Coordinates of C-alpha atoms (C1' of nucleotides) in Angstrom, one line a residue:
Chain A
M25 CA 91.5 -29.8 -9.1
F26 CA 93.1 -27.8 -11.8
L27 CA 92.8 -30.8 -14.2
Y28 CA 89.1 -31.1 -13.5
L29 CA 88.6 -27.5 -14.4
I30 CA 90.4 -28.0 -17.7
E31 CA 88.4 -31.0 -18.4
H32 CA 85.3 -29.1 -17.7
V33 CA 86.2 -26.3 -19.9
N34 CA 87.2 -28.7 -22.7
R35 CA 83.8 -30.3 -22.6
M36 CA 82.2 -26.9 -22.9
T37 CA 84.0 -25.9 -26.0
A38 CA 83.5 -29.3 -27.5
N39 CA 80.6 -31.0 -28.9
L40 CA 77.6 -29.2 -27.4
N41 CA 74.1 -29.2 -28.6
P42 CA 73.2 -25.5 -28.9
C43 CA 69.5 -26.0 -28.5
L44 CA 69.1 -28.1 -25.4
S45 CA 70.2 -27.8 -21.8
V46 CA 69.5 -29.6 -18.6
D47 CA 69.0 -27.9 -15.2
C48 CA 68.8 -29.6 -11.9
V49 CA 66.9 -28.5 -8.8
V50 CA 68.8 -30.4 -6.2
F51 CA 66.8 -30.7 -2.9
G52 CA 68.3 -31.7 0.4
F53 CA 66.9 -31.8 4.0
D54 CA 69.0 -30.8 7.0
G55 CA 66.4 -31.9 9.6
N56 CA 64.7 -28.6 9.7
E57 CA 64.5 -27.0 6.3
L58 CA 64.3 -28.0 2.7
K59 CA 67.3 -26.7 0.8
V60 CA 68.3 -26.2 -2.8
L61 CA 71.9 -26.4 -4.2
L62 CA 73.0 -23.3 -6.1
I63 CA 76.3 -22.5 -7.7
N64 CA 78.1 -19.4 -8.9
R65 CA 77.7 -18.6 -12.6
D66 CA 81.5 -18.5 -13.0
P67 CA 84.2 -20.5 -11.4
S68 CA 86.2 -18.6 -8.9
T69 CA 89.7 -18.8 -10.2
G70 CA 90.8 -16.4 -7.6
C71 CA 90.4 -13.4 -9.9
E72 CA 87.0 -11.8 -10.4
Q73 CA 83.7 -13.1 -8.9
S74 CA 80.4 -12.4 -10.7
G75 CA 78.3 -13.1 -7.6
K76 CA 75.6 -14.4 -9.9
L77 CA 73.9 -17.6 -8.8
K78 CA 72.3 -20.3 -10.8
L79 CA 71.1 -23.9 -10.8
P80 CA 73.6 -26.6 -11.6
G81 CA 73.0 -27.3 -15.3
D82 CA 74.5 -27.1 -18.7
L83 CA 74.0 -27.5 -22.4
I84 CA 74.0 -31.2 -23.2
I85 CA 76.6 -33.0 -25.3
R86 CA 75.4 -33.5 -28.9
S87 CA 74.5 -37.2 -28.6
E88 CA 73.9 -37.4 -24.9
M89 CA 70.6 -38.6 -23.3
L90 CA 69.1 -36.0 -21.1
T91 CA 69.0 -38.0 -17.9
I92 CA 72.7 -38.9 -18.5
A93 CA 73.5 -35.3 -18.7
A94 CA 71.6 -34.6 -15.5
Q95 CA 73.4 -37.4 -13.7
R96 CA 76.7 -36.1 -14.9
I97 CA 76.0 -32.6 -13.7
L98 CA 74.8 -34.0 -10.3
S99 CA 77.8 -36.1 -9.7
E100 CA 80.1 -33.3 -10.7
F101 CA 78.6 -31.1 -8.0
T102 CA 77.7 -33.5 -5.2
G103 CA 80.1 -36.4 -5.6
L104 CA 77.1 -38.7 -5.5
H105 CA 76.0 -41.4 -8.0
D106 CA 72.6 -43.1 -8.2
I107 CA 70.8 -40.0 -7.2
Y108 CA 67.0 -39.8 -7.4
L109 CA 66.2 -37.8 -10.5
K110 CA 62.8 -36.8 -12.0
Q111 CA 62.1 -34.8 -15.0
F112 CA 59.4 -32.3 -14.2
G113 CA 59.2 -29.7 -16.9
I114 CA 60.4 -28.0 -20.0
F115 CA 61.2 -24.3 -20.2
D116 CA 60.9 -23.2 -23.7
D117 CA 60.0 -19.5 -23.7
P118 CA 62.2 -18.0 -26.5
Q119 CA 62.7 -15.0 -24.2
R120 CA 63.9 -17.0 -21.3
L121 CA 67.6 -16.1 -21.6
N122 CA 67.0 -12.7 -23.0
S123 CA 68.8 -10.7 -20.5
R124 CA 71.6 -9.7 -22.9
N125 CA 74.1 -10.0 -20.2
D126 CA 73.2 -13.6 -19.5
L127 CA 73.0 -14.5 -23.1
E128 CA 76.5 -13.0 -23.9
W129 CA 77.9 -14.9 -21.0
L130 CA 76.4 -18.2 -22.3
E131 CA 77.9 -17.6 -25.8
N132 CA 81.3 -16.8 -24.4
R133 CA 81.3 -19.8 -22.2
S134 CA 80.0 -22.3 -24.7
D135 CA 81.9 -20.8 -27.7
L136 CA 78.7 -21.2 -29.7
K137 CA 76.3 -18.9 -31.4
I138 CA 73.2 -19.3 -29.2
E139 CA 69.8 -18.5 -30.6
R140 CA 67.5 -20.2 -28.3
V141 CA 67.9 -22.8 -25.6
V142 CA 65.1 -25.0 -24.4
T143 CA 65.9 -26.5 -21.1
V144 CA 64.7 -29.7 -19.6
A145 CA 64.4 -29.5 -15.8
Y146 CA 64.9 -32.2 -13.3
Y147 CA 64.5 -32.2 -9.6
S148 CA 66.7 -34.5 -7.6
L149 CA 66.7 -35.6 -4.0
V150 CA 69.9 -36.2 -2.1
K151 CA 70.9 -37.2 1.4
I152 CA 72.5 -34.0 2.3
D153 CA 74.8 -35.7 4.8
K154 CA 76.3 -37.9 2.1
S155 CA 77.0 -35.2 -0.4
V156 CA 80.7 -34.3 -0.5
Q157 CA 82.7 -31.4 -1.8
T158 CA 84.1 -31.9 -5.3
D159 CA 86.6 -29.9 -7.3
L160 CA 83.7 -28.4 -9.2
S161 CA 81.5 -27.7 -6.2
I162 CA 84.5 -25.8 -4.7
A163 CA 85.3 -24.0 -7.9
Y164 CA 81.7 -22.9 -8.4
N165 CA 81.1 -22.4 -4.6
A166 CA 78.1 -24.8 -4.5
C167 CA 76.0 -24.0 -1.4
W168 CA 72.7 -25.0 0.1
Y169 CA 70.1 -22.3 0.3
S170 CA 66.8 -22.6 2.2
C171 CA 63.8 -23.0 -0.1
S172 CA 62.1 -20.2 1.8
S173 CA 64.7 -17.6 0.9
I174 CA 66.1 -18.2 -2.6
P175 CA 68.2 -15.3 -3.9
L176 CA 67.7 -13.9 -7.4
L177 CA 69.1 -16.2 -10.0
I178 CA 70.0 -15.8 -13.6
F179 CA 67.8 -16.8 -16.5
D180 CA 64.4 -18.1 -15.4
H181 CA 66.0 -20.3 -12.7
N182 CA 63.8 -18.9 -9.9
N183 CA 60.8 -20.0 -11.9
I184 CA 62.3 -23.4 -12.5
I185 CA 62.7 -23.9 -8.7
D186 CA 59.1 -22.9 -8.1
K187 CA 57.8 -25.4 -10.6
G188 CA 60.1 -28.0 -9.2
L189 CA 58.8 -27.5 -5.7
D190 CA 55.3 -27.8 -7.0
A191 CA 56.1 -31.1 -8.7
L192 CA 57.9 -32.4 -5.6
R193 CA 54.8 -31.6 -3.5
R194 CA 52.5 -33.2 -5.9
E195 CA 54.5 -36.4 -6.3
L196 CA 55.3 -36.7 -2.6
L197 CA 51.7 -37.7 -2.1
T198 CA 51.9 -40.8 -4.3
E199 CA 55.5 -41.8 -4.3
P200 CA 57.9 -42.7 -1.4
L201 CA 60.3 -39.8 -2.1
C202 CA 61.1 -38.8 1.5
F203 CA 63.5 -41.6 2.0
E204 CA 65.8 -40.2 -0.7
L205 CA 66.2 -37.1 1.5
L206 CA 66.5 -38.8 4.9
P207 CA 69.5 -40.7 6.3
E208 CA 69.4 -44.5 5.8
K209 CA 68.1 -44.9 9.3
F210 CA 65.6 -42.4 10.4
T211 CA 63.0 -41.9 13.1
L212 CA 59.3 -41.5 12.5
N213 CA 59.4 -38.0 13.8
Q214 CA 62.1 -37.0 11.3
L215 CA 59.9 -38.5 8.6
Q216 CA 56.9 -36.5 9.8
R217 CA 58.9 -33.3 10.0
L218 CA 60.0 -33.8 6.5
Y219 CA 56.5 -34.3 5.2
E220 CA 55.4 -31.2 7.1
T221 CA 58.3 -29.1 5.8
I222 CA 57.6 -30.0 2.1
L223 CA 53.8 -30.0 2.2
G224 CA 53.8 -26.9 4.4
C225 CA 51.2 -28.2 6.8
E226 CA 51.0 -29.8 10.3
L227 CA 50.2 -33.5 10.7
D228 CA 48.7 -35.2 13.8
N229 CA 51.5 -37.1 15.4
R230 CA 49.4 -40.1 16.6
N231 CA 47.6 -40.5 13.3
F232 CA 50.8 -40.1 11.3
R233 CA 52.5 -42.9 13.3
K234 CA 49.6 -45.2 12.9
K235 CA 49.5 -44.7 9.2
I236 CA 53.2 -45.2 8.8
Q237 CA 53.3 -48.3 11.0
R238 CA 50.8 -50.0 8.8
L239 CA 53.1 -49.7 5.8
P240 CA 55.0 -53.0 5.4
Y241 CA 57.9 -51.3 3.6
I242 CA 58.9 -49.1 6.5
V243 CA 60.8 -51.4 8.7
P244 CA 61.5 -50.8 12.4
L245 CA 65.0 -51.7 13.5
Y246 CA 66.0 -53.0 17.0
E247 CA 68.1 -49.9 17.3
R248 CA 67.7 -46.5 18.8
Q249 CA 69.1 -43.1 18.5
N250 CA 71.9 -42.2 20.8
G251 CA 73.6 -39.1 22.0
V252 CA 70.3 -37.2 22.3
N253 CA 69.3 -35.7 25.7
H254 CA 65.8 -37.1 25.6
K255 CA 64.2 -40.5 25.2
P256 CA 65.9 -41.9 22.1
A257 CA 63.7 -42.8 19.2
Q258 CA 63.5 -46.1 17.4
L259 CA 65.2 -46.1 14.0
H260 CA 63.5 -47.3 10.8
V261 CA 64.6 -48.1 7.3
F262 CA 62.8 -48.0 4.0
D263 CA 62.7 -51.4 2.2
N264 CA 62.7 -50.6 -1.5
N265 CA 62.3 -54.2 -2.5
K266 CA 59.1 -54.7 -0.5
Y267 CA 57.8 -51.4 -1.8
A268 CA 58.5 -52.4 -5.4
S269 CA 56.8 -55.8 -5.1
L270 CA 53.7 -54.2 -3.5
K271 CA 53.7 -51.6 -6.2
K272 CA 53.6 -54.3 -8.8
D273 CA 50.5 -55.7 -7.1
H274 CA 48.9 -52.3 -7.0
T275 CA 48.6 -52.5 -3.3
V276 CA 50.8 -49.6 -2.3
F277 CA 49.8 -46.4 -0.6
I278 CA 51.6 -43.5 0.8
L279 CA 50.9 -41.1 3.6
Chain B
M18 CA 43.6 -27.4 -50.9
F19 CA 46.5 -27.1 -53.3
L20 CA 47.4 -23.8 -51.7
Y21 CA 47.4 -25.3 -48.3
L22 CA 49.8 -28.0 -49.3
I23 CA 52.2 -25.5 -50.8
E24 CA 52.0 -23.4 -47.6
H25 CA 52.7 -26.5 -45.6
V26 CA 55.7 -27.4 -47.7
N27 CA 57.0 -23.8 -47.5
R28 CA 56.9 -23.9 -43.7
M29 CA 58.9 -27.1 -43.8
T30 CA 61.7 -25.8 -45.9
A31 CA 61.7 -22.6 -43.9
N32 CA 62.9 -21.8 -40.5
L33 CA 62.8 -25.1 -38.7
N34 CA 64.6 -26.0 -35.5
P35 CA 66.6 -29.1 -36.5
C36 CA 66.8 -30.4 -32.9
L37 CA 63.3 -30.3 -31.6
S38 CA 60.0 -31.7 -32.7
V39 CA 56.5 -32.0 -31.2
D40 CA 54.3 -35.1 -31.5
C41 CA 50.6 -35.3 -30.6
V42 CA 48.8 -38.4 -29.4
V43 CA 45.2 -37.3 -30.2
F44 CA 42.6 -39.3 -28.3
G45 CA 38.9 -39.5 -29.2
F46 CA 36.0 -41.5 -27.9
D47 CA 33.3 -42.8 -30.2
G48 CA 31.0 -44.1 -27.4
N49 CA 32.7 -47.6 -27.4
E50 CA 36.4 -47.4 -27.9
L51 CA 39.2 -45.0 -27.3
K52 CA 40.8 -44.0 -30.6
V53 CA 44.0 -42.3 -31.7
L54 CA 44.4 -40.1 -34.8
L55 CA 47.1 -41.3 -37.2
I56 CA 48.3 -39.8 -40.5
N57 CA 50.3 -41.0 -43.4
R58 CA 53.9 -40.2 -43.5
D59 CA 53.6 -38.6 -46.9
P60 CA 50.8 -36.6 -48.5
S61 CA 48.9 -38.5 -51.1
T62 CA 49.4 -36.3 -54.2
G63 CA 47.8 -39.0 -56.2
C64 CA 51.1 -40.5 -57.2
E65 CA 52.9 -42.9 -54.9
Q66 CA 51.7 -43.9 -51.4
S67 CA 54.2 -44.9 -48.7
G68 CA 51.6 -46.7 -46.6
K69 CA 53.7 -45.7 -43.5
L70 CA 51.8 -44.2 -40.6
K71 CA 52.8 -41.8 -37.9
L72 CA 51.5 -39.4 -35.2
P73 CA 50.7 -35.9 -36.2
G74 CA 53.8 -34.0 -35.4
D75 CA 56.7 -32.0 -36.8
L76 CA 59.9 -30.1 -36.3
I77 CA 59.1 -26.9 -34.6
I78 CA 59.7 -23.5 -36.1
R79 CA 62.9 -21.9 -34.8
S80 CA 61.4 -19.4 -32.3
E81 CA 58.1 -21.2 -31.7
M82 CA 56.9 -22.2 -28.2
L83 CA 56.3 -25.9 -28.0
T84 CA 52.6 -25.8 -27.1
I85 CA 52.0 -23.3 -29.9
A86 CA 53.6 -25.8 -32.3
A87 CA 51.4 -28.6 -30.9
Q88 CA 48.2 -26.4 -31.2
R89 CA 49.2 -25.5 -34.8
I90 CA 49.6 -29.2 -35.7
L91 CA 46.3 -30.1 -34.1
S92 CA 44.2 -27.5 -35.8
E93 CA 45.8 -28.4 -39.1
F94 CA 44.6 -32.0 -38.8
T95 CA 41.3 -31.7 -36.9
G96 CA 40.1 -28.2 -37.7
L97 CA 39.6 -27.5 -34.0
H98 CA 41.0 -24.8 -31.8
D99 CA 41.2 -24.7 -28.0
I100 CA 41.9 -28.4 -27.8
Y101 CA 42.9 -29.9 -24.4
L102 CA 46.7 -30.5 -24.6
K103 CA 49.0 -31.9 -22.1
Q104 CA 52.7 -32.4 -22.4
F105 CA 53.6 -35.9 -21.0
G106 CA 57.1 -36.8 -22.0
I107 CA 60.3 -36.2 -23.9
F108 CA 61.7 -38.8 -26.2
D109 CA 65.4 -38.2 -26.5
D110 CA 67.0 -41.5 -27.4
P111 CA 69.7 -40.6 -29.9
Q112 CA 68.8 -43.8 -31.8
R113 CA 65.1 -43.1 -31.9
L114 CA 65.0 -42.2 -35.6
N115 CA 67.8 -44.5 -36.6
S116 CA 66.0 -46.6 -39.1
R117 CA 68.0 -45.1 -42.0
N118 CA 64.9 -45.1 -44.2
D119 CA 63.0 -42.9 -41.7
L120 CA 66.0 -40.6 -41.2
E121 CA 66.5 -40.1 -45.0
W122 CA 62.8 -39.3 -45.3
L123 CA 63.0 -36.6 -42.6
E124 CA 66.1 -35.0 -44.2
N125 CA 64.4 -34.8 -47.6
R126 CA 61.3 -33.5 -46.2
S127 CA 62.8 -30.8 -44.0
D128 CA 65.7 -30.0 -46.3
L129 CA 68.0 -30.0 -43.2
K130 CA 70.9 -32.0 -42.2
I131 CA 69.4 -33.9 -39.2
E132 CA 71.6 -35.2 -36.5
R133 CA 69.4 -36.0 -33.7
V134 CA 65.8 -34.9 -32.9
V135 CA 64.5 -34.8 -29.4
T136 CA 60.7 -34.8 -29.5
V137 CA 58.3 -33.4 -26.9
A138 CA 55.1 -35.4 -26.7
Y139 CA 51.6 -34.1 -26.0
Y140 CA 48.4 -36.0 -25.6
S141 CA 45.3 -34.2 -26.6
L142 CA 41.6 -34.9 -26.1
V143 CA 39.1 -34.0 -28.7
K144 CA 35.3 -34.4 -29.1
I145 CA 35.5 -36.8 -32.0
D146 CA 32.1 -35.6 -33.3
K147 CA 33.3 -32.1 -33.6
S148 CA 36.5 -32.8 -35.5
V149 CA 36.2 -32.0 -39.2
Q150 CA 38.1 -32.9 -42.3
T151 CA 40.8 -30.3 -43.3
D152 CA 42.9 -30.0 -46.4
L153 CA 45.8 -31.6 -44.5
S154 CA 43.7 -34.3 -42.9
I155 CA 42.6 -35.3 -46.3
A156 CA 46.0 -35.0 -47.9
Y157 CA 47.6 -37.1 -45.2
N158 CA 44.6 -39.4 -44.9
A159 CA 44.1 -38.8 -41.1
C160 CA 42.1 -41.7 -39.6
W161 CA 41.0 -42.8 -36.1
Y162 CA 42.5 -46.1 -35.0
S163 CA 41.3 -48.1 -32.0
C164 CA 43.8 -47.9 -29.2
S165 CA 43.6 -51.7 -28.8
S166 CA 44.9 -52.2 -32.3
I167 CA 47.5 -49.6 -33.3
P168 CA 49.4 -50.6 -36.4
L169 CA 53.2 -50.3 -36.6
L170 CA 54.3 -46.7 -36.9
I171 CA 57.5 -45.1 -37.9
F172 CA 60.2 -43.9 -35.5
D173 CA 59.3 -44.6 -31.9
H174 CA 55.7 -43.5 -32.3
N175 CA 54.2 -46.7 -30.9
N176 CA 56.2 -46.2 -27.8
I177 CA 55.0 -42.6 -27.6
I178 CA 51.4 -43.7 -27.8
D179 CA 51.9 -46.3 -25.0
K180 CA 53.4 -43.7 -22.7
G181 CA 50.7 -41.2 -23.6
L182 CA 48.0 -43.7 -22.6
D183 CA 49.8 -44.4 -19.3
A184 CA 49.8 -40.6 -18.6
L185 CA 46.2 -40.3 -19.6
R186 CA 45.2 -43.1 -17.3
R187 CA 47.2 -41.6 -14.4
E188 CA 45.8 -38.1 -14.8
L189 CA 42.3 -39.2 -15.4
L190 CA 42.1 -40.0 -11.7
T191 CA 42.9 -36.5 -10.5
E192 CA 41.6 -34.3 -13.3
P193 CA 38.3 -33.9 -15.0
L194 CA 39.5 -35.0 -18.4
C195 CA 36.5 -37.1 -19.6
F196 CA 34.5 -34.1 -20.5
E197 CA 37.0 -33.2 -23.2
L198 CA 36.2 -36.4 -24.9
L199 CA 32.4 -36.5 -24.5
P200 CA 29.9 -34.4 -26.3
E201 CA 28.8 -31.2 -24.6
K202 CA 25.7 -32.9 -23.2
F203 CA 26.3 -36.5 -22.0
T204 CA 24.6 -39.1 -19.9
L205 CA 26.0 -40.6 -16.8
N206 CA 26.3 -44.0 -18.4
Q207 CA 28.3 -42.6 -21.3
L208 CA 30.6 -41.0 -18.7
Q209 CA 30.9 -44.4 -16.9
R210 CA 31.6 -46.2 -20.1
L211 CA 34.4 -43.8 -20.9
Y212 CA 36.0 -44.2 -17.5
E213 CA 35.8 -48.0 -17.9
T214 CA 37.3 -47.9 -21.3
I215 CA 40.2 -45.8 -20.4
L216 CA 40.9 -47.4 -17.1
G217 CA 40.2 -50.9 -18.3
C218 CA 38.1 -51.9 -15.4
E219 CA 34.4 -52.3 -14.5
L220 CA 32.7 -49.8 -12.2
D221 CA 29.6 -50.4 -10.1
N222 CA 26.8 -48.4 -11.7
R223 CA 25.0 -47.4 -8.5
N224 CA 28.1 -46.3 -6.7
F225 CA 29.4 -44.5 -9.8
R226 CA 26.2 -42.5 -10.1
K227 CA 26.1 -41.6 -6.4
K228 CA 29.7 -40.4 -6.6
I229 CA 29.1 -38.3 -9.7
Q230 CA 25.9 -36.8 -8.4
R231 CA 27.7 -35.5 -5.4
L232 CA 30.0 -33.4 -7.6
P233 CA 28.6 -29.9 -7.9
Y234 CA 30.3 -29.2 -11.2
I235 CA 28.5 -32.0 -13.1
V236 CA 25.1 -30.4 -13.7
P237 CA 22.0 -32.3 -14.6
L238 CA 19.8 -30.7 -17.3
Y239 CA 16.0 -30.7 -17.7
E240 CA 16.6 -32.5 -21.0
R241 CA 16.7 -36.1 -22.0
Q242 CA 18.1 -38.2 -24.8
N243 CA 15.7 -38.8 -27.7
G244 CA 15.6 -41.2 -30.6
V245 CA 16.7 -44.1 -28.5
N246 CA 14.6 -47.2 -28.2
H247 CA 14.8 -47.5 -24.4
K248 CA 14.1 -45.2 -21.5
P249 CA 15.9 -42.0 -22.5
A250 CA 18.6 -40.9 -20.1
Q251 CA 19.0 -37.5 -18.4
L252 CA 21.6 -35.3 -20.0
H253 CA 24.4 -33.5 -18.0
V254 CA 27.0 -30.9 -18.6
F255 CA 30.4 -30.2 -17.1
D256 CA 30.5 -26.7 -15.5
N257 CA 34.1 -25.7 -15.8
N258 CA 33.7 -22.4 -13.8
K259 CA 32.4 -24.3 -10.8
Y260 CA 35.2 -26.8 -11.1
A261 CA 37.8 -24.1 -11.3
S262 CA 36.5 -22.2 -8.3
L263 CA 36.3 -25.4 -6.2
K264 CA 39.8 -26.3 -7.3
K265 CA 41.1 -22.9 -6.1
D266 CA 39.6 -23.8 -2.6
H267 CA 41.3 -27.2 -2.8
T268 CA 37.9 -28.9 -2.4
V269 CA 37.7 -30.8 -5.7
F270 CA 37.6 -34.4 -6.1
I271 CA 37.2 -36.7 -9.0
L272 CA 35.8 -40.2 -9.4
Chain C
dC26 C1' 64.2 -33.2 39.3
dC27 C1' 63.8 -30.9 35.1
dA28 C1' 63.7 -30.3 30.1
dA29 C1' 62.8 -32.4 25.8
dA30 C1' 61.1 -35.3 22.7
dA31 C1' 59.1 -40.2 22.2
dG32 C1' 55.4 -42.9 22.3
dT33 C1' 50.5 -44.5 23.0
dG34 C1' 44.2 -45.6 22.3
dT35 C1' 39.5 -44.5 21.7
dT36 C1' 35.6 -42.4 19.7
dT37 C1' 33.2 -40.3 15.9
dC38 C1' 32.2 -39.5 11.2
dG39 C1' 32.2 -40.0 6.4
dT40 C1' 33.1 -42.5 2.3
dA41 C1' 33.8 -47.0 -0.1
dT42 C1' 31.8 -51.3 -1.3
dA43 C1' 28.5 -54.8 -2.3
dC44 C1' 24.3 -56.0 -4.1
dA45 C1' 19.0 -56.7 -7.1
dC46 C1' 15.0 -55.0 -8.8
dC47 C1' 11.6 -51.8 -11.2
dC48 C1' 11.0 -48.1 -15.0
dA49 C1' 10.3 -45.8 -19.4
dT50 C1' 10.6 -46.0 -24.1
dG51 C1' 10.5 -47.8 -29.2
dT52 C1' 9.3 -51.6 -32.0
Chain D
dA14 C1' 4.5 -57.8 -25.1
dC15 C1' 9.2 -57.6 -25.1
dA16 C1' 13.8 -56.0 -25.4
dT17 C1' 16.9 -52.5 -24.1
dG18 C1' 19.3 -49.7 -21.3
dG19 C1' 18.0 -46.1 -17.3
dG20 C1' 17.5 -45.5 -12.8
dT21 C1' 17.2 -46.3 -7.6
dG22 C1' 18.4 -47.6 -1.6
dT23 C1' 20.4 -50.0 2.2
dA24 C1' 23.6 -52.3 5.2
dT25 C1' 28.4 -53.1 6.4
dA26 C1' 33.3 -52.1 6.9
dC27 C1' 37.1 -49.4 6.8
dG28 C1' 40.0 -45.5 7.0
dA29 C1' 40.3 -40.4 8.4
dA30 C1' 40.3 -37.1 12.0
dA31 C1' 40.2 -35.3 16.5
dC32 C1' 42.2 -35.3 20.9
dA33 C1' 45.8 -35.5 26.0
dC34 C1' 48.7 -37.8 28.9
dT35 C1' 52.7 -40.9 30.3
dT36 C1' 57.5 -42.5 29.4
dT37 C1' 62.4 -42.3 28.8
dT38 C1' 66.6 -40.3 28.6
dG39 C1' 70.6 -36.7 29.5
dG40 C1' 72.0 -33.1 32.1

DNA sequence: CCAAAAGTGTTTCGTATACACCCATGT
DNA sequence: ACATGGGTGTATACGAAACACTTTTGG
């Protein structure tokens, strides 16, 4: 772990682009609530603790593609690769890191004279049960916070989360995003709860099931839940190939 | 005009952000075809002419907001203010301006050492009949080109136009964008032709009219076309206030 | 047998689609 | 009178919404 931290700090003092950063709003679903991954501003080396929270994100490397930077940050903090990632906004207010305390911190940390940082924001969807602790997630004390009670974050990160949630809600209606948040095998009621959680509304159970069961890319398995003390539900999987080929024919539809 | 050019060049050699630019895909509709505004790479001072075409766009000023930069560029080339503007993408391939000829040109023009420029792309919608010639539009020979036959442009500007058109098509289905492209007073058949042109499909005339006439924010006037050698059509206007208040109640719908 | 969640059908209403002819104007 | 685009109505089919009870399992 010590090596990882050194590597991390090395990259920071290395070849960074002083104008552009990437921030990731990482969503996860624990079965009840939508959550967001937040980290401490400073690694806890045992000594002091700032207590300040932020989104996972960083200045990009000079010649780095933005999505590569986002993927890099995500796998550093979740241990996962091939995460769903979607760019949803640019935050370019010249005042956005104007709290002098925050700005000083960024300059110390990056070892650069910072004038103005435009950040490109991504939301990402992870299967919360698959994410693992990493050296960095431990060092920065990465934790999941319920979307309905986000603490105060540094910079404009609270605003970025709000906009990311808006984008997620919008895009959920036209893209099969839920399956990125659910376990591989899921029940229709889990799926419904997830839609209800994100959209913030109630759905009629019978109508929901009818609609979903019409979709050829949601495939029922001959397999049921077990270990539950009620009638076990049938499990389903999302067939991405079927979805992609229907999409090519423009015959998809969601919800 | 000479003064304008000097001012323009001054801004260039001044306080530019060497990492970030803005490019605008400016759409217009002439009644038959969707058009895009393109300019020459170099101002024609009477001497040489490069013949190279590009989108209106530029490096941003150091502390400038991106949308402000886009608005500035648009009014420089169309003489219009309050133009509809929508950010639709970021183009960040480190190789995107790698044609050494193009890169040299950018360095000469900006008087900066350029390493890599990430550009933020906007599409904008203008009433083609209201746009006027400006000193810069003359100097850079701004012209409307049919979307169906865009010439080869510098950098990755052809790609940017393609992505901009995709975004316009997508967003046309959920936002009342057509009215930004049509004259203030329009006929339902003009509106239909515009939808057909952008979406690239045919629509049933009777069904289209029924659907539109249900929308309370498209208001028929007691006024008709004149000077046409056929039955003159009734004129309509788009009532943005009505639209906005319906949108607040989540009771809008388009097409 | 009780608790807890899974699973199931029918009716009603509104919107989408398909389709062909007459009308008003300028030349 | 004719050419040109403007304007209109009906029938059918499909999906959306509303709504309440039975079933299966574990404890």
